[in-house]
Tab-separated table of C-alpha atoms and ligand atoms in Angstrom:
chain	number	residue	atom	x	y	z
A	23	MET	CA	42.448	-10.223	23.046
A	24	ARG	CA	41.976	-7.744	20.212
A	25	LYS	CA	44.923	-6.812	18.005
A	26	THR	CA	46.148	-3.259	17.606
A	27	VAL	CA	45.617	-1.962	14.068
A	28	ILE	CA	47.572	1.086	12.911
A	29	ALA	CA	46.497	2.337	9.489
A	30	GLY	CA	47.942	5.243	7.545
A	31	ASN	CA	45.634	7.137	5.225
A	32	TRP	CA	47.816	9.030	2.782
A	33	LYS	CA	44.829	10.824	1.205
A	34	MET	CA	45.929	12.660	-1.993
A	35	HIS	CA	49.644	12.890	-1.226
A	36	LYS	CA	52.960	11.656	-2.658
A	37	THR	CA	54.284	10.719	-6.097
A	38	LEU	CA	54.929	7.136	-7.178
A	39	ASP	CA	58.650	7.481	-6.474
A	40	GLU	CA	57.941	8.771	-2.997
A	41	ALA	CA	55.457	5.969	-2.364
A	42	LYS	CA	57.944	3.307	-3.438
A	43	ALA	CA	60.736	4.856	-1.369
A	44	PHE	CA	58.447	4.899	1.676
A	45	MET	CA	57.713	1.192	1.299
A	46	THR	CA	61.362	0.233	0.799
A	47	ASN	CA	62.351	2.288	3.790
A	48	ILE	CA	59.611	0.929	6.014
A	49	ASN	CA	60.358	-2.671	5.054
A	50	GLU	CA	63.944	-2.153	6.096
A	51	LYS	CA	63.259	-0.391	9.369
A	52	LEU	CA	60.019	-1.872	10.655
A	53	GLU	CA	60.202	-4.510	13.303
A	54	LYS	CA	56.584	-5.359	13.284
A	55	PRO	CA	55.215	-6.042	16.756
A	56	THR	CA	53.505	-9.423	16.794
A	57	HIS	CA	50.259	-8.084	18.146
A	58	THR	CA	49.925	-5.186	15.702
A	59	ASP	CA	48.641	-5.037	12.128
A	60	VAL	CA	50.031	-2.235	9.997
A	61	ILE	CA	48.210	-0.930	6.942
A	62	VAL	CA	49.007	1.801	4.428
A	63	CYS	CA	46.063	3.153	2.434
A	64	ALA	CA	47.612	4.730	-0.656
A	65	PRO	CA	46.195	6.496	-3.718
A	66	PHE	CA	44.977	4.151	-6.483
A	67	PRO	CA	47.815	4.680	-9.014
A	68	PHE	CA	50.452	3.485	-6.539
A	69	LEU	CA	48.793	0.365	-5.203
A	70	SER	CA	49.998	-2.169	-7.769
A	71	SER	CA	53.606	-0.988	-7.408
A	72	MET	CA	53.440	-1.261	-3.626
A	73	SER	CA	52.022	-4.738	-3.207
A	74	HIS	CA	55.426	-6.334	-2.631
A	75	ALA	CA	55.636	-4.964	0.929
A	76	ASP	CA	55.626	-7.877	3.352
A	77	LYS	CA	55.337	-6.217	6.748
A	78	VAL	CA	52.658	-3.755	5.752
A	79	SER	CA	49.241	-4.574	4.307
A	80	LEU	CA	47.859	-2.444	1.550
A	81	GLY	CA	44.593	-0.591	1.611
A	82	ALA	CA	42.690	1.576	-0.838
A	83	GLN	CA	40.940	4.768	0.218
A	84	ASN	CA	37.694	4.131	-1.607
A	85	MET	CA	36.081	1.929	-4.284
A	86	HIS	CA	32.830	1.563	-6.211
A	87	TYR	CA	30.309	-1.030	-5.097
A	88	GLU	CA	29.743	-2.494	-8.567
A	89	THR	CA	32.006	-5.230	-9.930
A	90	SER	CA	32.420	-3.580	-13.352
A	91	GLY	CA	30.469	-1.339	-15.701
A	92	ALA	CA	30.110	2.087	-17.260
A	93	PHE	CA	31.273	4.138	-14.271
A	94	THR	CA	33.901	6.471	-15.700
A	95	GLY	CA	36.661	7.273	-13.264
A	96	GLU	CA	35.721	4.620	-10.720
A	97	VAL	CA	37.660	1.616	-9.384
A	98	SER	CA	35.967	-1.682	-8.596
A	99	PRO	CA	36.571	-4.077	-5.689
A	100	VAL	CA	37.642	-6.789	-8.160
A	101	MET	CA	40.409	-4.554	-9.501
A	102	LEU	CA	41.676	-3.982	-5.976
A	103	GLN	CA	41.491	-7.640	-5.031
A	104	HIS	CA	43.463	-8.650	-8.144
A	105	ILE	CA	46.430	-6.442	-7.302
A	106	GLY	CA	46.761	-7.688	-3.738
A	107	VAL	CA	44.906	-4.968	-1.859
A	108	GLN	CA	43.503	-6.343	1.404
A	109	TYR	CA	41.773	-3.376	3.034
A	110	VAL	CA	39.609	-0.512	1.865
A	111	ILE	CA	38.512	2.640	3.661
A	112	ILE	CA	34.769	3.135	3.263
A	113	GLY	CA	32.819	6.283	4.037
A	114	HIS	CA	35.645	8.598	5.061
A	115	SER	CA	34.169	11.953	6.072
A	116	GLU	CA	36.017	13.654	3.190
A	117	ARG	CA	34.223	11.342	0.767
A	118	ARG	CA	30.884	11.930	2.470
A	119	MET	CA	31.503	15.699	2.448
A	120	TYR	CA	33.030	16.296	-1.008
A	121	PHE	CA	31.798	13.319	-3.067
A	122	ASN	CA	28.253	12.873	-1.822
A	123	GLU	CA	28.714	9.494	-0.212
A	124	THR	CA	25.653	8.528	1.769
A	125	ASP	CA	24.881	5.916	4.409
A	126	ASP	CA	23.260	3.935	1.609
A	127	THR	CA	26.336	3.882	-0.676
A	128	VAL	CA	28.516	3.150	2.348
A	129	ASN	CA	26.358	0.113	3.111
A	130	LYS	CA	26.534	-1.087	-0.512
A	131	LYS	CA	30.316	-0.686	-0.490
A	132	LEU	CA	30.652	-2.720	2.704
A	133	HIS	CA	28.683	-5.571	1.123
A	134	ALA	CA	30.802	-5.325	-2.042
A	135	ALA	CA	34.059	-5.333	-0.066
A	136	PHE	CA	33.159	-8.593	1.666
A	137	LYS	CA	31.915	-10.141	-1.576
A	138	HIS	CA	35.384	-9.628	-3.052
A	139	GLY	CA	37.517	-10.542	-0.066
A	140	LEU	CA	38.448	-7.019	1.046
A	141	ARG	CA	38.362	-5.980	4.690
A	142	PRO	CA	36.612	-2.630	5.122
A	143	ILE	CA	37.649	0.187	7.427
A	144	LEU	CA	34.325	1.947	7.992
A	145	CYS	CA	34.633	5.591	9.015
A	146	VAL	CA	32.051	7.343	11.157
A	147	GLY	CA	32.167	10.694	12.894
A	148	GLU	CA	30.229	13.821	13.760
A	149	SER	CA	30.695	17.383	12.511
A	150	LEU	CA	31.677	20.264	14.779
A	151	GLU	CA	28.096	21.538	14.694
A	152	GLN	CA	26.695	18.149	15.718
A	153	TYR	CA	29.317	17.890	18.442
A	154	GLU	CA	28.444	21.330	19.827
A	155	ASN	CA	24.719	20.569	19.688
A	156	GLY	CA	25.146	17.365	21.681
A	157	GLU	CA	24.126	15.225	18.706
A	158	THR	CA	27.203	12.998	18.588
A	159	GLU	CA	25.623	9.934	20.131
A	160	GLU	CA	22.546	9.814	17.929
A	161	HIS	CA	24.515	10.575	14.771
A	162	ILE	CA	27.102	7.850	15.405
A	163	LYS	CA	24.417	5.299	16.287
A	164	GLN	CA	22.603	5.987	13.028
A	165	GLN	CA	25.771	5.908	10.916
A	166	VAL	CA	26.887	2.591	12.389
A	167	LYS	CA	23.466	0.930	12.142
A	168	LYS	CA	22.903	2.022	8.544
A	169	ALA	CA	26.397	1.051	7.427
A	170	LEU	CA	26.192	-2.462	8.885
A	171	ARG	CA	22.663	-3.238	7.687
A	172	GLY	CA	22.350	-6.741	6.197
A	173	LEU	CA	25.889	-7.881	7.009
A	174	SER	CA	26.353	-11.257	8.728
A	175	ASP	CA	27.761	-11.426	12.263
A	176	LYS	CA	31.017	-12.765	10.837
A	177	GLN	CA	31.275	-9.874	8.394
A	178	ILE	CA	30.544	-7.354	11.134
A	179	SER	CA	33.257	-8.861	13.317
A	180	LYS	CA	35.745	-8.436	10.442
A	181	THR	CA	34.772	-4.810	9.834
A	182	ILE	CA	37.159	-2.278	11.312
A	183	ILE	CA	35.296	0.812	12.499
A	184	ALA	CA	37.219	4.080	12.682
A	185	TYR	CA	35.699	6.822	14.821
A	186	GLU	CA	36.915	10.072	13.329
A	187	PRO	CA	35.271	13.237	14.689
A	188	ILE	CA	35.325	15.571	11.682
A	189	TRP	CA	36.347	18.517	13.852
A	190	ALA	CA	39.549	16.685	14.820
A	191	ILE	CA	40.725	15.784	11.307
A	192	GLY	CA	43.774	17.732	10.181
A	193	THR	CA	43.007	20.468	12.702
A	194	GLY	CA	45.498	19.537	15.405
A	195	LYS	CA	42.505	19.215	17.766
A	196	THR	CA	42.180	15.713	19.164
A	197	ALA	CA	39.246	14.480	21.137
A	198	THR	CA	40.513	13.777	24.647
A	199	SER	CA	41.268	10.108	25.019
A	200	GLU	CA	38.328	9.780	27.436
A	201	GLN	CA	35.945	11.465	24.964
A	202	ALA	CA	37.191	9.256	22.130
A	203	ASN	CA	36.834	6.177	24.298
A	204	GLU	CA	33.241	7.041	25.237
A	205	VAL	CA	32.248	7.134	21.573
A	206	CYS	CA	34.196	3.957	20.757
A	207	LYS	CA	32.374	2.283	23.664
A	208	LEU	CA	29.071	3.508	22.268
A	209	ILE	CA	29.974	2.026	18.860
A	210	ARG	CA	30.752	-1.301	20.543
A	211	SER	CA	27.368	-1.273	22.256
A	212	VAL	CA	25.599	-0.538	18.951
A	213	VAL	CA	27.457	-3.504	17.423
A	214	SER	CA	26.365	-5.728	20.314
A	215	ARG	CA	22.758	-4.758	19.607
A	216	VAL	CA	22.813	-5.192	15.825
A	217	SER	CA	24.909	-8.361	16.068
A	218	SER	CA	25.985	-9.988	19.341
A	219	ILE	CA	28.134	-9.496	22.428
A	220	GLU	CA	30.763	-11.836	20.915
A	221	THR	CA	30.935	-9.717	17.759
A	222	SER	CA	31.233	-6.533	19.769
A	223	ASP	CA	34.044	-8.091	21.809
A	224	ASP	CA	35.924	-9.004	18.623
A	225	ILE	CA	35.428	-5.935	16.461
A	226	ILE	CA	38.384	-3.572	16.050
A	227	ILE	CA	37.549	0.084	16.718
A	228	GLN	CA	40.075	2.753	15.819
A	229	TYR	CA	40.258	6.424	16.628
A	230	GLY	CA	41.318	8.938	13.985
A	231	GLY	CA	41.842	12.696	13.991
A	232	SER	CA	45.203	14.406	14.595
A	233	VAL	CA	46.789	11.236	15.974
A	234	LYS	CA	50.513	11.815	16.509
A	235	PRO	CA	53.355	9.892	18.178
A	236	ASP	CA	52.853	11.969	21.325
A	237	ASN	CA	49.143	11.233	21.810
A	238	ILE	CA	48.719	7.698	20.426
A	239	GLY	CA	49.903	6.016	23.636
A	240	GLU	CA	47.225	7.653	25.726
A	241	LEU	CA	44.526	6.911	23.148
A	242	LEU	CA	45.439	3.234	22.841
A	243	ALA	CA	45.568	2.842	26.621
A	244	GLN	CA	41.782	3.324	26.650
A	245	SER	CA	39.546	0.277	27.055
A	246	ASP	CA	37.735	0.490	23.730
A	247	ILE	CA	40.283	1.995	21.324
A	248	ASP	CA	42.114	-0.747	19.434
A	249	GLY	CA	44.064	1.245	16.916
A	250	ALA	CA	44.390	4.439	14.954
A	251	LEU	CA	43.602	5.713	11.476
A	252	VAL	CA	46.222	8.343	10.820
A	253	GLY	CA	46.487	11.016	8.138
A	254	GLY	CA	49.300	13.563	8.410
A	255	ALA	CA	51.567	11.616	10.765
A	256	SER	CA	51.517	8.559	8.465
A	257	LEU	CA	53.210	10.375	5.590
A	258	GLU	CA	56.765	10.299	6.945
A	259	VAL	CA	58.452	6.965	7.634
A	260	ASP	CA	59.904	8.083	10.944
A	261	SER	CA	56.679	9.347	12.471
A	262	PHE	CA	54.753	6.319	11.140
A	263	LEU	CA	57.320	3.969	12.695
A	264	GLU	CA	57.091	5.893	15.940
A	265	LEU	CA	53.297	5.528	15.961
A	266	ILE	CA	53.674	1.769	15.507
A	267	ARG	CA	56.354	1.553	18.190
A	268	VAL	CA	54.425	3.576	20.781
A	269	GLY	CA	51.199	1.826	19.806
A	270	ALA	CA	52.734	-1.565	20.585
A	271	GLN	CA	53.697	-0.675	24.156
B	20	13P	P1	44.828	13.532	10.423
B	20	13P	O1	45.565	12.441	11.184
B	20	13P	O2	45.705	14.244	9.445
B	20	13P	O3	44.039	14.416	11.314
B	20	13P	O4	43.749	12.754	9.494
B	20	13P	C1	42.878	11.852	10.079
B	20	13P	C2	42.162	11.114	9.007
B	20	13P	O5	41.297	11.665	8.343
B	20	13P	C3	42.547	9.718	8.743
B	20	13P	O6	41.635	9.086	7.917
C-alpha cells in the first residue's frame, strides 16, 4: 500500500526566526501518523538551521543540475545533500514560468537529484489556456515522459510526481477531486508505459493547488491521489497540522 505524503512548499515566505519557530512548534505538536511522510520545502537560507527536525523531512524548492562550478547564485545537489536535505522540488510551474525551466533542465535535475541521494518531487501541470482548450492530457503526458527520460525503473518508483494545475495554484480554485484523480490516473498510466506496472503501482502521486484542511480529505479519498503539495495552507503550523491529521484518516 502506498504511503500518504504531505509536503509543504513555503515558496518565498518567512524569516529565519519564523522558520525555526515553525519547526520547534511542529516538533512539539505533531503526532506523526505512521503511514504518512511529512516534508517541509523551505527557502535555501533556512535549510541548514532546520535540519534538526525529527518528525519532518526537509526539502529544497529547486537546485542546479551541476555538482559545482561557475553558476553564480545557484545551489548544487551536493550542497543540499551535505546539510541533510532529503527531498527537492523539481520543475514547479513558477520556476518553469518565471525562470525559464524547460523539460530538458527538469530531466537533468532529476538525474542529478538521484546521483546525489535526493528524492525529487517532480511537478507537472497545465495552464488555464491548455485546460480550456482540452489539451491537459497531451500536455501532462509529454511533461511526464520528458522528465523521466533515462531514469531507471527504481529511480522512477522513488520519484514523487505532483500534479498541480497552474490555474488552481494560489487562486482558491481547486480541481474537483474527480478531475484531479483522472489526471493522476493518467500520470500513473504514463509511468506504467515508460517503466512498468509495478513502478506505476508504487509511485507516489500528489495533487497540489489550493489544498486546504477542508478539501484534502476528499482529494486523498480518491484512488490515485497519494498526497498533497501545499503552498498557502502549509505556512501556519495549525493548518499544516490539520492537513496532516485529516490526510491520515
Ligand atoms: P497553493 O496551495 O498556495 O495553491 O500552492 C500550491 C503550490 O504551488 C504548491 O507547490
